[in-house]
Amino acid sequence: MMSYIVKRLGSTLLTLLLLSIGIFMLIRLIPGDPVVAMLGEDATPERVADLRAQYGLDQALIPQFLNWLGNVVTGDLGQSVPTSRPVADLILTRFPVTLVLALFATLLTIVVAVPMGVAAATRRGKLADKTVLLTSLVGISIPSFFLGIMLLLLFAVQLQWFPTFGFRSFSEDFFGSLKGFVLPAVSLGALYLAIVARMTRASMLEVLSQDYIVTAEASGLSRLRIRYRHALKNALIPVVTVVGLNFGALLGGSVITEQVFNLPGLGTLLLASIDRRDYPVIQAIVLLISVIYVVINLLVDLLYGFLDPRVRYAKN
């Protein structure tokens, strides 16, 4: 197990290095100059040159990358070009909103999708199975931004069950803040709910066809005990992988949802930074989401290997 962990850690570090290179280089392809965008078209060449030198934008790409990577390793994410505020402070004020939204969507996925998948698998070919398959197909097909707008129109505007826009901090109004996350979480998690429901159904069908399940049924054990104590435990192994990877995807996919519901998270900060050509903030947000995604992938992979010893032996 230890050799398996060491190999996965090594591949994760290499992945993070390649990600940092790709993020740094791709962001430089964004049209426009951040200094000119901040100072305006009427800025003097001397002022532009001074500011470019202040932020190190006058250097070649390789020295810029090495300086940025060295600072990131020490925890210094730099300063925002337009506001001169530390990037770390900007992220710390916005990240909790995105994190809570992703956690809500993940919780919704687990609580709703897993029972849906189990119900569909245990009633294969019946109405419950067809309903789950149709519902998951709709969830996969509808774009999150369209679903978010429809949810706002129905539950916020027409029925007035939930707030329309805006955000309340948990310290001001805890339950009101939780209520404000319901519709965004449904909008963001609908796609992944459909994926997990289908994955749970497929995994349950495979487990229910195993010999030990047939033997348990022949021995007279109750169906509920067979399904939820024996079958579901083994069927959840691939589902855990999907849920873990989906959480990383939810963090990155919250950009449009935050924009639709006017939530002050990393997504809205990222869009504003792209518009202002704020390289340090863009790099930090994309790198943070990428690192979280890779780390979650590592943890899920290790958990998968722990739950199923055949995986770690196959990869050694």
C-alpha positions as MATLAB code, in Angstrom:
seq = 'MMSYIVKRLGSTLLTLLLLSIGIFMLIRLIPGDPVVAMLGEDATPERVADLRAQYGLDQALIPQFLNWLGNVVTGDLGQSVPTSRPVADLILTRFPVTLVLALFATLLTIVVAVPMGVAAATRRGKLADKTVLLTSLVGISIPSFFLGIMLLLLFAVQLQWFPTFGFRSFSEDFFGSLKGFVLPAVSLGALYLAIVARMTRASMLEVLSQDYIVTAEASGLSRLRIRYRHALKNALIPVVTVVGLNFGALLGGSVITEQVFNLPGLGTLLLASIDRRDYPVIQAIVLLISVIYVVINLLVDLLYGFLDPRVRYAKN';
ca = [
       0.000    0.000    0.000;
       2.845    2.397    0.828;
       4.513    1.961   -2.576;
       1.155    2.592   -4.211;
       0.751    5.844   -2.231;
       4.286    7.003   -3.118;
       3.680    6.396   -6.826;
       0.406    8.295   -6.746;
       2.011   11.217   -4.890;
       4.813   11.373   -7.457;
       2.405   11.421  -10.384;
       0.314   14.071   -8.608;
       3.306   16.398   -8.156;
       4.226   15.996  -11.826;
       0.626   16.725  -12.824;
       0.595   19.893  -10.705;
       3.834   21.095  -12.308;
       2.467   20.564  -15.814;
      -0.776   22.259  -14.808;
       1.059   25.324  -13.520;
       2.986   25.607  -16.796;
      -0.171   25.243  -18.868;
      -2.121   27.765  -16.772;
       0.655   30.361  -16.938;
       1.140   30.044  -20.693;
      -2.526   29.867  -21.693;
      -3.459   32.958  -19.697;
      -0.812   34.907  -21.634;
      -2.804   34.181  -24.791;
      -5.708   36.344  -23.557;
      -5.808   39.430  -25.818;
      -5.050   42.767  -24.240;
      -2.559   44.277  -21.826;
      -3.540   44.344  -18.121;
      -1.580   47.543  -17.522;
      -3.250   49.358  -20.417;
      -6.636   48.010  -19.275;
      -6.006   49.443  -15.799;
      -4.534   52.805  -16.802;
      -6.666   53.393  -19.889;
      -5.748   54.152  -23.469;
      -4.618   57.685  -22.592;
      -1.818   56.531  -20.261;
       1.671   57.731  -21.125;
       4.232   55.156  -22.334;
       6.425   55.985  -19.337;
       3.621   55.228  -16.877;
       2.816   51.984  -18.682;
       6.475   50.942  -18.651;
       6.845   51.735  -14.934;
       3.790   49.699  -14.010;
       4.817   46.781  -16.209;
       8.204   46.755  -14.472;
       6.493   46.937  -11.056;
       4.520   43.767  -11.737;
       7.337   42.016  -13.609;
       5.439   42.004  -16.906;
       8.418   43.434  -18.759;
      10.409   40.224  -18.300;
      10.553   37.234  -20.600;
       7.997   34.465  -20.057;
      10.398   31.973  -18.465;
      11.680   34.367  -15.744;
       8.076   35.468  -15.128;
       6.987   31.858  -14.702;
       9.869   30.942  -12.402;
       9.266   33.991  -10.215;
       5.533   33.279  -10.068;
       6.021   29.583   -9.298;
       8.575   30.350   -6.600;
       6.205   32.811   -4.967;
       3.295   30.373   -5.172;
       5.316   27.647   -3.455;
       6.000   30.044   -0.568;
       2.329   31.033   -0.376;
       2.629   34.418   -2.098;
       0.011   34.648   -4.862;
       0.949   38.190   -5.802;
      -1.149   41.335   -6.024;
      -4.099   42.213   -8.190;
      -3.019   44.561  -10.976;
      -6.087   46.873  -10.980;
      -6.698   46.984   -7.200;
      -3.208   46.296   -5.777;
      -4.849   44.042   -3.165;
      -3.195   40.728   -2.253;
      -4.636   37.946   -4.386;
      -4.820   35.649   -1.366;
      -7.170   38.090    0.402;
      -9.444   38.308   -2.638;
      -9.655   34.516   -2.873;
     -10.239   34.026    0.861;
     -13.231   36.363    0.771;
     -14.808   34.596   -2.232;
     -13.837   30.946   -1.828;
     -16.239   30.104    1.060;
     -19.242   30.936   -1.147;
     -18.059   28.645   -3.937;
     -17.136   25.914   -1.450;
     -20.551   25.989    0.252;
     -22.275   25.911   -3.139;
     -20.228   22.889   -4.232;
     -20.871   21.113   -0.909;
     -24.613   21.744   -1.201;
     -24.663   20.392   -4.758;
     -22.620   17.336   -3.708;
     -24.922   16.654   -0.758;
     -27.916   16.921   -3.080;
     -26.258   14.471   -5.460;
     -25.605   11.883   -2.750;
     -28.965   12.169   -0.971;
     -31.094   12.062   -4.127;
     -29.084   10.231   -6.789;
     -28.037    7.133   -4.827;
     -31.602    6.175   -3.758;
     -32.752    6.862   -7.312;
     -30.122    4.517   -8.709;
     -30.919    1.797   -6.177;
     -34.662    2.066   -6.882;
     -34.080    1.841  -10.626;
     -31.762   -1.166  -10.347;
     -34.042   -3.140   -8.019;
     -37.051   -2.456  -10.274;
     -35.378   -2.919  -13.617;
     -37.730   -2.468  -16.555;
     -40.578   -1.198  -14.374;
     -42.043    2.283  -14.011;
     -39.523    3.374  -11.345;
     -36.601    2.376  -13.556;
     -38.008    4.161  -16.609;
     -38.758    7.272  -14.542;
     -35.194    7.424  -13.192;
     -33.707    6.950  -16.660;
     -35.936    9.657  -18.126;
     -35.201   12.049  -15.254;
     -31.454   11.504  -15.545;
     -31.645   12.067  -19.310;
     -33.384   15.395  -18.714;
     -30.802   16.345  -16.086;
     -27.935   15.618  -18.457;
     -29.559   17.490  -21.358;
     -30.583   20.776  -19.695;
     -27.804   23.430  -19.439;
     -27.241   24.640  -15.890;
     -27.770   28.308  -16.751;
     -31.145   27.587  -18.391;
     -32.225   25.430  -15.461;
     -31.155   28.167  -13.057;
     -33.239   30.786  -14.859;
     -36.280   28.486  -14.907;
     -35.894   27.752  -11.190;
     -35.682   31.459  -10.452;
     -38.813   32.222  -12.464;
     -40.851   29.447  -10.862;
     -39.729   29.200   -7.234;
     -38.392   32.717   -6.624;
     -40.526   35.003   -8.798;
     -43.839   33.150   -9.081;
     -44.044   31.133   -5.848;
     -41.638   33.355   -3.855;
     -40.357   30.393   -1.852;
     -36.717   31.389   -2.259;
     -34.853   34.690   -2.659;
     -34.210   35.827   -6.204;
     -30.719   37.308   -6.152;
     -28.111   38.433   -3.688;
     -26.213   36.791   -0.876;
     -26.437   36.910    2.881;
     -23.494   35.848    4.983;
     -23.991   33.071    7.518;
     -23.125   35.459   10.353;
     -25.973   37.808    9.400;
     -28.732   35.282    8.680;
     -27.745   31.618    8.871;
     -31.011   30.036    7.738;
     -31.647   32.753    5.174;
     -28.203   32.116    3.714;
     -28.847   28.364    3.558;
     -32.156   29.037    1.825;
     -30.384   31.166   -0.742;
     -28.126   28.260   -1.717;
     -30.937   25.799   -2.500;
     -31.766   26.900   -6.044;
     -28.117   27.430   -7.093;
     -27.226   23.986   -5.709;
     -30.058   22.339   -7.649;
     -29.063   24.178  -10.818;
     -25.382   23.299  -10.429;
     -25.851   19.709   -9.263;
     -28.563   18.552  -11.685;
     -26.087   17.267  -14.262;
     -23.968   15.404  -11.726;
     -27.074   14.074   -9.975;
     -28.115   12.464  -13.241;
     -24.631   11.000  -13.776;
     -24.427    9.541  -10.261;
     -27.941    8.104  -10.515;
     -27.047    6.284  -13.720;
     -23.724    5.124  -12.285;
     -25.430    3.800   -9.133;
     -28.013    1.970  -11.228;
     -25.387    0.357  -13.466;
     -23.195   -0.615  -10.507;
     -26.140   -2.057   -8.565;
     -27.261   -4.111  -11.560;
     -23.780   -5.578  -11.875;
     -23.585   -6.436   -8.160;
     -27.097   -7.898   -8.024;
     -26.114  -10.396  -10.705;
     -23.170  -11.741   -8.668;
     -23.255  -15.289   -7.310;
     -23.090  -14.259   -3.646;
     -26.269  -12.185   -4.055;
     -28.066  -15.142   -5.636;
     -26.839  -17.343   -2.786;
     -28.040  -14.823   -0.184;
     -31.476  -14.721   -1.797;
     -31.630  -18.533   -1.866;
     -30.693  -18.711    1.814;
     -33.810  -16.721    2.718;
     -32.321  -13.340    3.674;
     -34.699  -10.395    3.331;
     -34.489   -8.325    0.174;
     -33.841   -5.101    2.079;
     -30.893   -6.638    3.896;
     -29.470   -8.034    0.680;
     -29.849   -4.769   -1.212;
     -28.640   -2.255    1.369;
     -26.241   -4.269    3.533;
     -24.546   -6.474    0.943;
     -25.193   -5.182   -2.575;
     -25.115   -1.420   -2.022;
     -21.864   -1.534   -0.048;
     -19.990   -3.034   -2.989;
     -21.906   -1.067   -5.609;
     -20.853    2.241   -4.035;
     -17.140    1.712   -4.718;
     -17.216    3.184   -8.262;
     -19.850    5.707   -7.169;
     -17.429    7.111   -4.560;
     -14.956    7.797   -7.358;
     -17.545    9.608   -9.452;
     -18.798   11.707   -6.520;
     -15.262   12.731   -5.585;
     -14.377   13.792   -9.108;
     -17.705   15.562   -9.453;
     -16.909   17.713   -6.426;
     -13.824   19.062   -8.174;
     -15.874   19.646  -11.310;
     -18.526   21.484   -9.273;
     -15.933   23.979   -8.040;
     -14.888   24.774  -11.582;
     -18.401   24.620  -12.993;
     -19.863   27.128  -10.557;
     -18.841   30.110  -12.723;
     -22.089   30.324  -14.709;
     -24.287   29.407  -11.730;
     -22.778   32.157   -9.579;
     -23.343   34.608  -12.399;
     -27.002   33.609  -12.818;
     -27.764   33.834   -9.088;
     -25.436   36.784   -8.412;
     -23.358   34.952   -5.816;
     -20.023   36.579   -4.823;
     -17.900   33.473   -5.301;
     -14.762   32.593   -7.191;
     -16.712   32.312  -10.443;
     -17.801   35.952  -10.499;
     -14.324   37.035   -9.401;
     -12.788   34.997  -12.225;
     -15.041   36.542  -14.882;
     -14.347   40.053  -13.595;
     -10.607   39.351  -13.569;
     -10.687   38.053  -17.146;
     -12.475   41.217  -18.220;
      -9.782   43.342  -16.523;
      -6.880   41.132  -17.727;
      -5.865   40.654  -14.099;
      -3.252   37.916  -14.647;
      -2.326   37.233  -10.978;
      -5.950   36.698   -9.919;
      -6.806   34.551  -12.952;
      -3.731   32.392  -12.438;
      -4.403   31.956   -8.723;
      -8.088   30.987   -9.153;
      -7.474   28.539  -11.989;
      -4.502   27.039  -10.153;
      -6.496   26.709   -6.907;
      -9.371   24.902   -8.621;
      -6.916   22.682  -10.506;
      -5.006   21.796   -7.345;
      -8.221   20.952   -5.493;
      -9.360   18.794   -8.404;
      -6.039   16.929   -8.554;
      -5.868   16.471   -4.771;
      -9.441   15.156   -4.649;
      -8.584   12.814   -7.504;
      -5.607   11.570   -5.477;
      -7.668   11.079   -2.306;
     -10.429    9.271   -4.202;
      -7.884    7.065   -5.926;
      -6.294    6.178   -2.588;
      -9.709    5.559   -1.034;
     -10.677    3.397   -3.982;
      -7.500    1.377   -3.547;
      -8.209    1.026    0.157;
     -11.785   -0.153   -0.398;
     -10.857   -2.539   -3.204;
      -7.404   -4.163   -2.741;
      -7.504   -5.443   -6.324;
      -6.957   -1.877   -7.558;
      -3.732   -1.213   -5.667;
      -2.312   -4.605   -6.538;
      -3.114   -4.086  -10.204;
      -1.378   -0.674  -10.237;
       1.756   -1.759   -8.357;
];
